[in-house]
Amino acid sequence: MNKYKEALDEIKNIVLDKSGDGYRTAKYLQNFYYSSCETLQELVERATPKKLVTTRHTRRCPSCNRQMSDINNAHPNMKFCPNCGQALDWGIKR
Ligand SMILES: [Zn+2]
């Protein structure tokens, strides 16, 4: 199970209170929500298109630095980095 599914399942379990004890301290909930939000924030950021980093000769993924194209060729149909899954903004109007 990946950490995003884990975070989502934990939230669902808390909402439904499947733990059975029916009682959570405010401090526990505060920590719980903070860490769940942090984990899910990663997903949101990855799904939000980021502009490619352009160097003199290349365009690179803004998250993992993988080369996506050389500077003369754009691949605007490539919406996600095949290496890390980052959503990409080629900055090209169509
Ligand atoms: Zn990447």
CSV table of N, CA and C and ligand atoms in Angstrom, one decimal:
chain,number,residue,atom,x,y,z
A,1,MET,N,0.8,-1.2,0.0
A,1,MET,CA,0.0,0.0,0.0
A,1,MET,C,0.9,1.3,0.0
A,2,ASN,N,0.6,2.2,-0.9
A,2,ASN,CA,1.4,3.4,-0.9
A,2,ASN,C,1.0,4.4,0.2
A,3,LYS,N,1.8,5.4,0.5
A,3,LYS,CA,1.6,6.2,1.6
A,3,LYS,C,0.4,7.2,1.5
A,4,TYR,N,0.0,7.4,0.2
A,4,TYR,CA,-1.1,8.3,0.0
A,4,TYR,C,-2.4,7.5,0.3
A,5,LYS,N,-2.4,6.2,-0.1
A,5,LYS,CA,-3.6,5.4,0.2
A,5,LYS,C,-3.7,5.2,1.7
A,6,GLU,N,-2.6,5.0,2.3
A,6,GLU,CA,-2.5,4.9,3.8
A,6,GLU,C,-3.1,6.1,4.5
A,7,ALA,N,-2.7,7.3,4.0
A,7,ALA,CA,-3.2,8.5,4.6
A,7,ALA,C,-4.7,8.7,4.4
A,8,LEU,N,-5.1,8.3,3.2
A,8,LEU,CA,-6.6,8.4,2.9
A,8,LEU,C,-7.3,7.4,3.8
A,9,ASP,N,-6.8,6.2,3.9
A,9,ASP,CA,-7.5,5.2,4.7
A,9,ASP,C,-7.6,5.6,6.2
A,10,GLU,N,-6.5,6.2,6.7
A,10,GLU,CA,-6.5,6.6,8.0
A,10,GLU,C,-7.5,7.7,8.3
A,11,ILE,N,-7.7,8.6,7.3
A,11,ILE,CA,-8.7,9.7,7.5
A,11,ILE,C,-10.1,9.1,7.5
A,12,LYS,N,-10.3,8.1,6.6
A,12,LYS,CA,-11.6,7.5,6.5
A,12,LYS,C,-11.9,6.8,7.8
A,13,ASN,N,-10.9,6.1,8.3
A,13,ASN,CA,-11.1,5.3,9.6
A,13,ASN,C,-11.4,6.3,10.8
A,14,ILE,N,-10.7,7.4,10.8
A,14,ILE,CA,-11.0,8.4,11.9
A,14,ILE,C,-12.4,8.9,11.8
A,15,VAL,N,-12.8,9.3,10.5
A,15,VAL,CA,-14.1,9.8,10.3
A,15,VAL,C,-15.2,8.8,10.8
A,16,LEU,N,-14.9,7.5,10.4
A,16,LEU,CA,-15.9,6.5,10.8
A,16,LEU,C,-15.7,5.9,12.2
A,17,ASP,N,-14.5,6.3,12.8
A,17,ASP,CA,-14.1,5.8,14.1
A,17,ASP,C,-14.2,4.3,14.2
A,18,LYS,N,-13.5,3.7,13.3
A,18,LYS,CA,-13.5,2.2,13.3
A,18,LYS,C,-12.6,1.6,14.4
A,19,SER,N,-11.8,2.6,15.1
A,19,SER,CA,-10.9,2.1,16.1
A,19,SER,C,-11.7,1.5,17.3
A,20,GLY,N,-12.9,2.0,17.5
A,20,GLY,CA,-13.8,1.4,18.5
A,20,GLY,C,-13.7,2.0,19.8
A,21,ASP,N,-12.6,2.8,20.1
A,21,ASP,CA,-12.6,3.4,21.4
A,21,ASP,C,-13.4,4.7,21.5
A,22,GLY,N,-13.8,5.3,20.4
A,22,GLY,CA,-14.7,6.4,20.4
A,22,GLY,C,-14.2,7.7,21.0
A,23,TYR,N,-12.9,7.7,21.3
A,23,TYR,CA,-12.3,8.8,22.0
A,23,TYR,C,-10.9,9.2,21.4
A,24,ARG,N,-10.7,10.4,21.0
A,24,ARG,CA,-9.4,10.8,20.5
A,24,ARG,C,-9.1,12.2,21.2
A,25,THR,N,-7.9,12.3,21.7
A,25,THR,CA,-7.6,13.6,22.3
A,25,THR,C,-7.4,14.7,21.2
A,26,ALA,N,-7.6,15.9,21.5
A,26,ALA,CA,-7.4,17.0,20.6
A,26,ALA,C,-6.0,17.0,20.0
A,27,LYS,N,-5.0,16.8,20.9
A,27,LYS,CA,-3.6,16.8,20.5
A,27,LYS,C,-3.4,15.7,19.5
A,28,TYR,N,-4.0,14.5,19.7
A,28,TYR,CA,-3.8,13.4,18.8
A,28,TYR,C,-4.4,13.8,17.4
A,29,LEU,N,-5.6,14.3,17.4
A,29,LEU,CA,-6.2,14.7,16.2
A,29,LEU,C,-5.5,15.8,15.4
A,30,GLN,N,-4.9,16.7,16.2
A,30,GLN,CA,-4.1,17.8,15.6
A,30,GLN,C,-2.9,17.2,14.9
A,31,ASN,N,-2.2,16.3,15.5
A,31,ASN,CA,-1.0,15.7,14.9
A,31,ASN,C,-1.4,14.9,13.7
A,32,PHE,N,-2.5,14.1,13.9
A,32,PHE,CA,-3.0,13.2,12.9
A,32,PHE,C,-3.4,14.0,11.6
A,33,TYR,N,-4.2,15.1,11.8
A,33,TYR,CA,-4.6,15.9,10.6
A,33,TYR,C,-3.4,16.5,9.9
A,34,TYR,N,-2.5,17.0,10.8
A,34,TYR,CA,-1.3,17.7,10.2
A,34,TYR,C,-0.5,16.8,9.4
A,35,SER,N,-0.2,15.5,9.8
A,35,SER,CA,0.6,14.6,9.0
A,35,SER,C,-0.1,14.1,7.8
A,36,SER,N,-1.4,13.9,8.0
A,36,SER,CA,-2.2,13.4,6.8
A,36,SER,C,-2.2,14.5,5.7
A,37,CYS,N,-2.4,15.8,6.1
A,37,CYS,CA,-2.5,16.9,5.1
A,37,CYS,C,-1.1,17.0,4.5
A,38,GLU,N,0.0,16.8,5.2
A,38,GLU,CA,1.3,17.0,4.6
A,38,GLU,C,1.5,15.9,3.5
A,39,THR,N,1.1,14.7,3.8
A,39,THR,CA,1.2,13.6,2.9
A,39,THR,C,0.4,13.8,1.6
A,40,LEU,N,-0.9,14.3,1.8
A,40,LEU,CA,-1.7,14.5,0.7
A,40,LEU,C,-1.4,15.7,-0.1
A,41,GLN,N,-0.7,16.7,0.6
A,41,GLN,CA,-0.3,17.9,-0.1
A,41,GLN,C,0.7,17.5,-1.2
A,42,GLU,N,1.5,16.5,-1.0
A,42,GLU,CA,2.5,16.0,-2.0
A,42,GLU,C,1.7,15.7,-3.3
A,43,LEU,N,0.6,14.9,-3.1
A,43,LEU,CA,-0.2,14.5,-4.3
A,43,LEU,C,-0.8,15.7,-5.0
A,44,VAL,N,-1.3,16.7,-4.3
A,44,VAL,CA,-1.9,17.9,-4.9
A,44,VAL,C,-0.8,18.6,-5.7
A,45,GLU,N,0.4,18.7,-5.1
A,45,GLU,CA,1.5,19.4,-5.8
A,45,GLU,C,1.9,18.7,-7.0
A,46,ARG,N,1.9,17.4,-7.0
A,46,ARG,CA,2.3,16.6,-8.1
A,46,ARG,C,1.3,16.7,-9.3
A,47,ALA,N,0.0,16.9,-8.9
A,47,ALA,CA,-1.1,16.9,-9.9
A,47,ALA,C,-1.3,18.3,-10.4
A,48,THR,N,-0.6,19.3,-9.8
A,48,THR,CA,-0.7,20.7,-10.2
A,48,THR,C,0.4,21.0,-11.2
A,49,PRO,N,0.1,21.4,-12.5
A,49,PRO,CA,1.2,21.5,-13.4
A,49,PRO,C,2.2,22.6,-13.0
A,50,LYS,N,3.5,22.2,-13.2
A,50,LYS,CA,4.6,23.1,-12.9
A,50,LYS,C,5.3,23.4,-14.2
A,51,LYS,N,5.8,24.6,-14.3
A,51,LYS,CA,6.6,25.0,-15.5
A,51,LYS,C,7.9,24.2,-15.5
A,52,LEU,N,8.2,23.8,-16.7
A,52,LEU,CA,9.5,23.1,-16.9
A,52,LEU,C,10.6,24.1,-16.7
A,53,VAL,N,11.7,23.6,-16.2
A,53,VAL,CA,12.9,24.4,-16.0
A,53,VAL,C,13.7,24.4,-17.4
A,54,THR,N,13.9,25.6,-17.9
A,54,THR,CA,14.7,25.6,-19.1
A,54,THR,C,16.1,26.0,-18.8
A,55,THR,N,17.0,25.3,-19.4
A,55,THR,CA,18.4,25.6,-19.4
A,55,THR,C,18.8,26.1,-20.8
A,56,ARG,N,20.0,26.3,-21.0
A,56,ARG,CA,20.4,26.7,-22.3
A,56,ARG,C,20.1,25.8,-23.5
A,57,HIS,N,20.2,24.5,-23.2
A,57,HIS,CA,19.9,23.5,-24.3
A,57,HIS,C,18.8,22.6,-24.0
A,58,THR,N,18.2,22.6,-22.8
A,58,THR,CA,17.2,21.5,-22.5
A,58,THR,C,16.1,22.1,-21.7
A,59,ARG,N,15.0,21.3,-21.7
A,59,ARG,CA,13.9,21.6,-20.7
A,59,ARG,C,13.9,20.4,-19.8
A,60,ARG,N,13.8,20.7,-18.5
A,60,ARG,CA,13.9,19.7,-17.5
A,60,ARG,C,12.6,19.7,-16.5
A,61,CYS,N,12.4,18.5,-16.0
A,61,CYS,CA,11.3,18.3,-15.0
A,61,CYS,C,11.6,19.2,-13.8
A,62,PRO,N,10.7,20.0,-13.3
A,62,PRO,CA,10.9,20.9,-12.2
A,62,PRO,C,11.1,20.1,-10.9
A,63,SER,N,10.6,18.9,-10.8
A,63,SER,CA,10.7,18.1,-9.6
A,63,SER,C,11.9,17.2,-9.5
A,64,CYS,N,12.2,16.4,-10.6
A,64,CYS,CA,13.3,15.4,-10.5
A,64,CYS,C,14.4,15.8,-11.4
A,65,ASN,N,14.3,16.8,-12.2
A,65,ASN,CA,15.4,17.3,-13.1
A,65,ASN,C,15.6,16.4,-14.3
A,66,ARG,N,14.7,15.5,-14.6
A,66,ARG,CA,14.9,14.6,-15.7
A,66,ARG,C,14.8,15.5,-17.0
A,67,GLN,N,15.6,15.3,-18.0
A,67,GLN,CA,15.5,16.0,-19.2
A,67,GLN,C,14.3,15.6,-20.0
A,68,MET,N,13.4,16.5,-20.3
A,68,MET,CA,12.2,16.2,-21.0
A,68,MET,C,12.3,16.5,-22.5
A,69,SER,N,13.1,17.4,-22.9
A,69,SER,CA,13.2,17.7,-24.3
A,69,SER,C,14.4,18.6,-24.5
A,70,ASP,N,14.9,18.7,-25.8
A,70,ASP,CA,15.9,19.8,-26.0
A,70,ASP,C,15.2,21.1,-26.2
A,71,ILE,N,15.9,22.1,-26.2
A,71,ILE,CA,15.2,23.5,-26.1
A,71,ILE,C,14.4,23.8,-27.4
A,72,ASN,N,14.8,23.1,-28.5
A,72,ASN,CA,14.1,23.4,-29.8
A,72,ASN,C,12.8,22.5,-30.0
A,73,ASN,N,12.7,21.5,-29.2
A,73,ASN,CA,11.5,20.6,-29.3
A,73,ASN,C,10.7,20.6,-28.0
A,74,ALA,N,9.4,20.9,-28.2
A,74,ALA,CA,8.5,20.8,-27.0
A,74,ALA,C,7.6,19.6,-27.2
A,75,HIS,N,7.2,19.0,-26.2
A,75,HIS,CA,6.3,17.8,-26.3
A,75,HIS,C,5.0,18.1,-25.4
A,76,PRO,N,4.2,19.1,-25.8
A,76,PRO,CA,3.2,19.6,-24.9
A,76,PRO,C,2.1,18.5,-24.6
A,77,ASN,N,2.1,17.4,-25.4
A,77,ASN,CA,1.1,16.4,-25.1
A,77,ASN,C,1.6,15.5,-24.0
A,78,MET,N,2.9,15.6,-23.6
A,78,MET,CA,3.4,14.9,-22.5
A,78,MET,C,3.0,15.7,-21.2
A,79,LYS,N,1.9,15.2,-20.5
A,79,LYS,CA,1.4,16.0,-19.5
A,79,LYS,C,2.0,15.7,-18.1
A,80,PHE,N,2.7,14.6,-18.0
A,80,PHE,CA,3.3,14.2,-16.8
A,80,PHE,C,4.7,13.7,-17.0
A,81,CYS,N,5.6,13.9,-16.0
A,81,CYS,CA,6.9,13.4,-16.1
A,81,CYS,C,6.9,11.9,-16.0
A,82,PRO,N,7.5,11.1,-16.9
A,82,PRO,CA,7.4,9.7,-16.8
A,82,PRO,C,8.3,9.2,-15.7
A,83,ASN,N,9.2,10.0,-15.1
A,83,ASN,CA,10.0,9.5,-14.1
A,83,ASN,C,9.4,9.7,-12.7
A,84,CYS,N,8.8,10.9,-12.4
A,84,CYS,CA,8.3,11.1,-11.1
A,84,CYS,C,6.8,11.4,-11.0
A,85,GLY,N,6.2,11.6,-12.2
A,85,GLY,CA,4.7,11.8,-12.2
A,85,GLY,C,4.3,13.2,-12.1
A,86,GLN,N,5.3,14.2,-12.0
A,86,GLN,CA,4.9,15.6,-11.9
A,86,GLN,C,4.1,16.1,-13.1
A,87,ALA,N,3.0,16.8,-12.8
A,87,ALA,CA,2.2,17.4,-13.9
A,87,ALA,C,3.0,18.5,-14.5
A,88,LEU,N,3.1,18.6,-15.8
A,88,LEU,CA,4.0,19.6,-16.4
A,88,LEU,C,3.2,20.7,-17.2
A,89,ASP,N,3.8,21.9,-17.1
A,89,ASP,CA,3.3,23.0,-17.8
A,89,ASP,C,4.4,23.4,-18.8
A,90,TRP,N,4.1,23.2,-20.1
A,90,TRP,CA,5.1,23.5,-21.2
A,90,TRP,C,5.1,24.9,-21.5
A,91,GLY,N,4.1,25.7,-21.0
A,91,GLY,CA,4.1,27.1,-21.2
A,91,GLY,C,3.8,27.5,-22.7
A,92,ILE,N,3.1,26.5,-23.3
A,92,ILE,CA,2.8,26.7,-24.8
A,92,ILE,C,1.3,26.8,-24.9
A,93,LYS,N,0.9,27.9,-25.5
A,93,LYS,CA,-0.6,28.1,-25.7
A,93,LYS,C,-1.0,27.4,-26.9
A,94,ARG,N,-2.1,26.7,-26.9
A,94,ARG,CA,-2.6,26.0,-28.0
A,94,ARG,C,-4.0,26.5,-28.5
B,1,ZN,ZN,10.1,14.4,-12.9
